[in-house]
Amino acid sequence: MGDITNEMIWQAIKELAEQLQQTNGQVQQLGQQVQQTNEQVQQLGQQVQHLNSQVQQLNHQVQQTHEQVDQLAKQVQQTNEQLNQLSQQVADMDKRLTDVANGQKILVEELFENKKEIKRVKTALNLY
């Protein structure tokens, strides 16, 4: 070891200094990469918050739409019930009108028979 000279020590220090500079450069690059990664993570966090807000709005809209569909279903059911009632009323009215028409037919037939009878009586009275 006695052969180690100042020149060798100086050379070793220079090499260590270069390695230290390289290491510092690598650390700086890693620091920049970490900073970029942090910025990307923050941006992703903001995007996630924005998407979460949109999902909440969509959920609210879906809930409102569901409520509207329920209301429409109830209205359709009520309308169907009303249509059934109207259909029953129309059927009842049809039956009544048929009864009235049958009654009128009977009255017309009897009136015709009465007119025939009156004509026969008039004819008989004119003969006598």
PDB file of C-alpha atoms in Angstrom:
ATOM      1  CA  MET A   1       0.000   0.000   0.000  1.00  0.00           C
ATOM      2  CA  GLY A   2       2.931   2.202   0.225  1.00  0.00           C
ATOM      3  CA  ASP A   3       2.756   2.503  -3.517  1.00  0.00           C
ATOM      4  CA  ILE A   4      -0.504   4.490  -3.415  1.00  0.00           C
ATOM      5  CA  THR A   5       0.299   7.946  -4.507  1.00  0.00           C
ATOM      6  CA  ASN A   6      -1.486  11.201  -4.267  1.00  0.00           C
ATOM      7  CA  GLU A   7      -2.187  10.910  -7.975  1.00  0.00           C
ATOM      8  CA  MET A   8      -4.030   7.623  -7.423  1.00  0.00           C
ATOM      9  CA  ILE A   9      -6.011   9.079  -4.557  1.00  0.00           C
ATOM     10  CA  TRP A  10      -6.826  12.104  -6.681  1.00  0.00           C
ATOM     11  CA  GLN A  11      -7.926   9.830  -9.550  1.00  0.00           C
ATOM     12  CA  ALA A  12     -10.142   7.815  -7.180  1.00  0.00           C
ATOM     13  CA  ILE A  13     -11.711  11.012  -5.838  1.00  0.00           C
ATOM     14  CA  LYS A  14     -12.420  12.187  -9.396  1.00  0.00           C
ATOM     15  CA  GLU A  15     -14.061   8.881 -10.263  1.00  0.00           C
ATOM     16  CA  LEU A  16     -16.125   8.988  -7.093  1.00  0.00           C
ATOM     17  CA  ALA A  17     -17.119  12.600  -7.897  1.00  0.00           C
ATOM     18  CA  GLU A  18     -18.208  11.557 -11.405  1.00  0.00           C
ATOM     19  CA  GLN A  19     -20.181   8.663 -10.003  1.00  0.00           C
ATOM     20  CA  LEU A  20     -21.744  11.023  -7.465  1.00  0.00           C
ATOM     21  CA  GLN A  21     -22.690  13.448 -10.233  1.00  0.00           C
ATOM     22  CA  GLN A  22     -24.184  10.608 -12.266  1.00  0.00           C
ATOM     23  CA  THR A  23     -26.081   9.424  -9.207  1.00  0.00           C
ATOM     24  CA  ASN A  24     -27.274  12.998  -8.537  1.00  0.00           C
ATOM     25  CA  GLY A  25     -28.440  13.214 -12.163  1.00  0.00           C
ATOM     26  CA  GLN A  26     -30.293   9.927 -11.835  1.00  0.00           C
ATOM     27  CA  VAL A  27     -31.846  11.071  -8.550  1.00  0.00           C
ATOM     28  CA  GLN A  28     -32.915  14.312 -10.238  1.00  0.00           C
ATOM     29  CA  GLN A  29     -34.495  12.369 -13.098  1.00  0.00           C
ATOM     30  CA  LEU A  30     -36.262  10.106 -10.628  1.00  0.00           C
ATOM     31  CA  GLY A  31     -37.460  13.188  -8.744  1.00  0.00           C
ATOM     32  CA  GLN A  32     -38.870  14.622 -11.978  1.00  0.00           C
ATOM     33  CA  GLN A  33     -40.519  11.324 -12.793  1.00  0.00           C
ATOM     34  CA  VAL A  34     -42.039  11.179  -9.303  1.00  0.00           C
ATOM     35  CA  GLN A  35     -43.281  14.750  -9.720  1.00  0.00           C
ATOM     36  CA  GLN A  36     -44.823  13.902 -13.117  1.00  0.00           C
ATOM     37  CA  THR A  37     -46.381  10.782 -11.647  1.00  0.00           C
ATOM     38  CA  ASN A  38     -47.832  12.829  -8.777  1.00  0.00           C
ATOM     39  CA  GLU A  39     -49.284  15.325 -11.259  1.00  0.00           C
ATOM     40  CA  GLN A  40     -50.799  12.473 -13.276  1.00  0.00           C
ATOM     41  CA  VAL A  41     -52.248  10.975 -10.097  1.00  0.00           C
ATOM     42  CA  GLN A  42     -53.777  14.351  -9.196  1.00  0.00           C
ATOM     43  CA  GLN A  43     -55.248  14.672 -12.691  1.00  0.00           C
ATOM     44  CA  LEU A  44     -56.645  11.145 -12.455  1.00  0.00           C
ATOM     45  CA  GLY A  45     -58.094  11.990  -9.050  1.00  0.00           C
ATOM     46  CA  GLN A  46     -59.821  15.036 -10.515  1.00  0.00           C
ATOM     47  CA  GLN A  47     -61.123  12.954 -13.417  1.00  0.00           C
ATOM     48  CA  VAL A  48     -62.422  10.334 -10.992  1.00  0.00           C
ATOM     49  CA  GLN A  49     -64.176  13.049  -8.964  1.00  0.00           C
ATOM     50  CA  HIS A  50     -65.692  14.479 -12.145  1.00  0.00           C
ATOM     51  CA  LEU A  51     -66.829  11.020 -13.277  1.00  0.00           C
ATOM     52  CA  ASN A  52     -68.245  10.332  -9.822  1.00  0.00           C
ATOM     53  CA  SER A  53     -70.218  13.559 -10.023  1.00  0.00           C
ATOM     54  CA  GLN A  54     -71.548  12.573 -13.455  1.00  0.00           C
ATOM     55  CA  VAL A  55     -72.488   9.119 -12.179  1.00  0.00           C
ATOM     56  CA  GLN A  56     -74.391  10.703  -9.286  1.00  0.00           C
ATOM     57  CA  GLN A  57     -76.238  12.969 -11.717  1.00  0.00           C
ATOM     58  CA  LEU A  58     -77.064   9.990 -13.939  1.00  0.00           C
ATOM     59  CA  ASN A  59     -78.266   8.019 -10.920  1.00  0.00           C
ATOM     60  CA  HIS A  60     -80.517  10.931  -9.977  1.00  0.00           C
ATOM     61  CA  GLN A  61     -81.868  11.128 -13.538  1.00  0.00           C
ATOM     62  CA  VAL A  62     -82.448   7.365 -13.587  1.00  0.00           C
ATOM     63  CA  GLN A  63     -84.321   7.612 -10.300  1.00  0.00           C
ATOM     64  CA  GLN A  64     -86.476  10.444 -11.651  1.00  0.00           C
ATOM     65  CA  THR A  65     -87.134   8.503 -14.840  1.00  0.00           C
ATOM     66  CA  HIS A  66     -88.068   5.438 -12.793  1.00  0.00           C
ATOM     67  CA  GLU A  67     -90.529   7.527 -10.777  1.00  0.00           C
ATOM     68  CA  GLN A  68     -91.995   8.944 -13.994  1.00  0.00           C
ATOM     69  CA  VAL A  69     -92.358   5.428 -15.420  1.00  0.00           C
ATOM     70  CA  ASP A  70     -94.131   4.340 -12.234  1.00  0.00           C
ATOM     71  CA  GLN A  71     -96.494   7.318 -12.514  1.00  0.00           C
ATOM     72  CA  LEU A  72     -97.151   6.558 -16.176  1.00  0.00           C
ATOM     73  CA  ALA A  73     -97.824   2.917 -15.326  1.00  0.00           C
ATOM     74  CA  LYS A  74    -100.372   4.023 -12.725  1.00  0.00           C
ATOM     75  CA  GLN A  75    -101.982   6.393 -15.227  1.00  0.00           C
ATOM     76  CA  VAL A  76    -102.133   3.611 -17.828  1.00  0.00           C
ATOM     77  CA  GLN A  77    -103.738   1.314 -15.273  1.00  0.00           C
ATOM     78  CA  GLN A  78    -106.295   3.990 -14.373  1.00  0.00           C
ATOM     79  CA  THR A  79    -106.967   4.633 -18.058  1.00  0.00           C
ATOM     80  CA  ASN A  80    -107.448   0.905 -18.646  1.00  0.00           C
ATOM     81  CA  GLU A  81    -109.894   0.750 -15.762  1.00  0.00           C
ATOM     82  CA  GLN A  82    -111.779   3.739 -17.184  1.00  0.00           C
ATOM     83  CA  LEU A  83    -111.818   2.120 -20.632  1.00  0.00           C
ATOM     84  CA  ASN A  84    -113.160  -1.094 -19.116  1.00  0.00           C
ATOM     85  CA  GLN A  85    -115.891   0.887 -17.364  1.00  0.00           C
ATOM     86  CA  LEU A  86    -116.713   2.723 -20.597  1.00  0.00           C
ATOM     87  CA  SER A  87    -116.762  -0.567 -22.472  1.00  0.00           C
ATOM     88  CA  GLN A  88    -119.203  -1.974 -19.919  1.00  0.00           C
ATOM     89  CA  GLN A  89    -121.343   1.157 -20.165  1.00  0.00           C
ATOM     90  CA  VAL A  90    -121.352   0.916 -23.961  1.00  0.00           C
ATOM     91  CA  ALA A  91    -122.328  -2.760 -23.742  1.00  0.00           C
ATOM     92  CA  ASP A  92    -125.157  -1.835 -21.348  1.00  0.00           C
ATOM     93  CA  MET A  93    -126.304   0.984 -23.629  1.00  0.00           C
ATOM     94  CA  ASP A  94    -126.138  -1.346 -26.638  1.00  0.00           C
ATOM     95  CA  LYS A  95    -128.334  -3.838 -24.803  1.00  0.00           C
ATOM     96  CA  ARG A  96    -130.797  -1.092 -23.851  1.00  0.00           C
ATOM     97  CA  LEU A  97    -130.837   0.264 -27.406  1.00  0.00           C
ATOM     98  CA  THR A  98    -131.446  -3.255 -28.697  1.00  0.00           C
ATOM     99  CA  ASP A  99    -134.313  -3.603 -26.225  1.00  0.00           C
ATOM    100  CA  VAL A 100    -135.713  -0.233 -27.332  1.00  0.00           C
ATOM    101  CA  ALA A 101    -135.347  -1.211 -31.008  1.00  0.00           C
ATOM    102  CA  ASN A 102    -137.117  -4.505 -30.337  1.00  0.00           C
ATOM    103  CA  GLY A 103    -139.856  -2.651 -28.459  1.00  0.00           C
ATOM    104  CA  GLN A 104    -140.239  -0.180 -31.319  1.00  0.00           C
ATOM    105  CA  LYS A 105    -140.429  -3.061 -33.782  1.00  0.00           C
ATOM    106  CA  ILE A 106    -143.198  -4.640 -31.704  1.00  0.00           C
ATOM    107  CA  LEU A 107    -145.009  -1.283 -31.504  1.00  0.00           C
ATOM    108  CA  VAL A 108    -144.702  -0.769 -35.258  1.00  0.00           C
ATOM    109  CA  GLU A 109    -146.019  -4.266 -35.921  1.00  0.00           C
ATOM    110  CA  GLU A 110    -148.928  -3.709 -33.561  1.00  0.00           C
ATOM    111  CA  LEU A 111    -149.586  -0.290 -35.078  1.00  0.00           C
ATOM    112  CA  PHE A 112    -149.586  -1.917 -38.505  1.00  0.00           C
ATOM    113  CA  GLU A 113    -151.968  -4.592 -37.221  1.00  0.00           C
ATOM    114  CA  ASN A 114    -154.151  -1.880 -35.629  1.00  0.00           C
ATOM    115  CA  LYS A 115    -154.209   0.075 -38.890  1.00  0.00           C
ATOM    116  CA  LYS A 116    -155.193  -3.074 -40.733  1.00  0.00           C
ATOM    117  CA  GLU A 117    -157.921  -3.677 -38.155  1.00  0.00           C
ATOM    118  CA  ILE A 118    -159.117  -0.058 -38.381  1.00  0.00           C
ATOM    119  CA  LYS A 119    -159.184  -0.320 -42.167  1.00  0.00           C
ATOM    120  CA  ARG A 120    -161.154  -3.558 -41.916  1.00  0.00           C
ATOM    121  CA  VAL A 121    -163.582  -1.966 -39.465  1.00  0.00           C
ATOM    122  CA  LYS A 122    -163.988   1.098 -41.726  1.00  0.00           C
ATOM    123  CA  THR A 123    -164.515  -1.136 -44.684  1.00  0.00           C
ATOM    124  CA  ALA A 124    -167.056  -3.139 -42.712  1.00  0.00           C
ATOM    125  CA  LEU A 125    -168.845   0.021 -41.596  1.00  0.00           C
ATOM    126  CA  ASN A 126    -168.963   1.384 -45.096  1.00  0.00           C
ATOM    127  CA  LEU A 127    -170.581  -1.823 -46.242  1.00  0.00           C
ATOM    128  CA  TYR A 128    -173.389  -1.587 -43.771  1.00  0.00           C
TER     129      TYR A 128
END
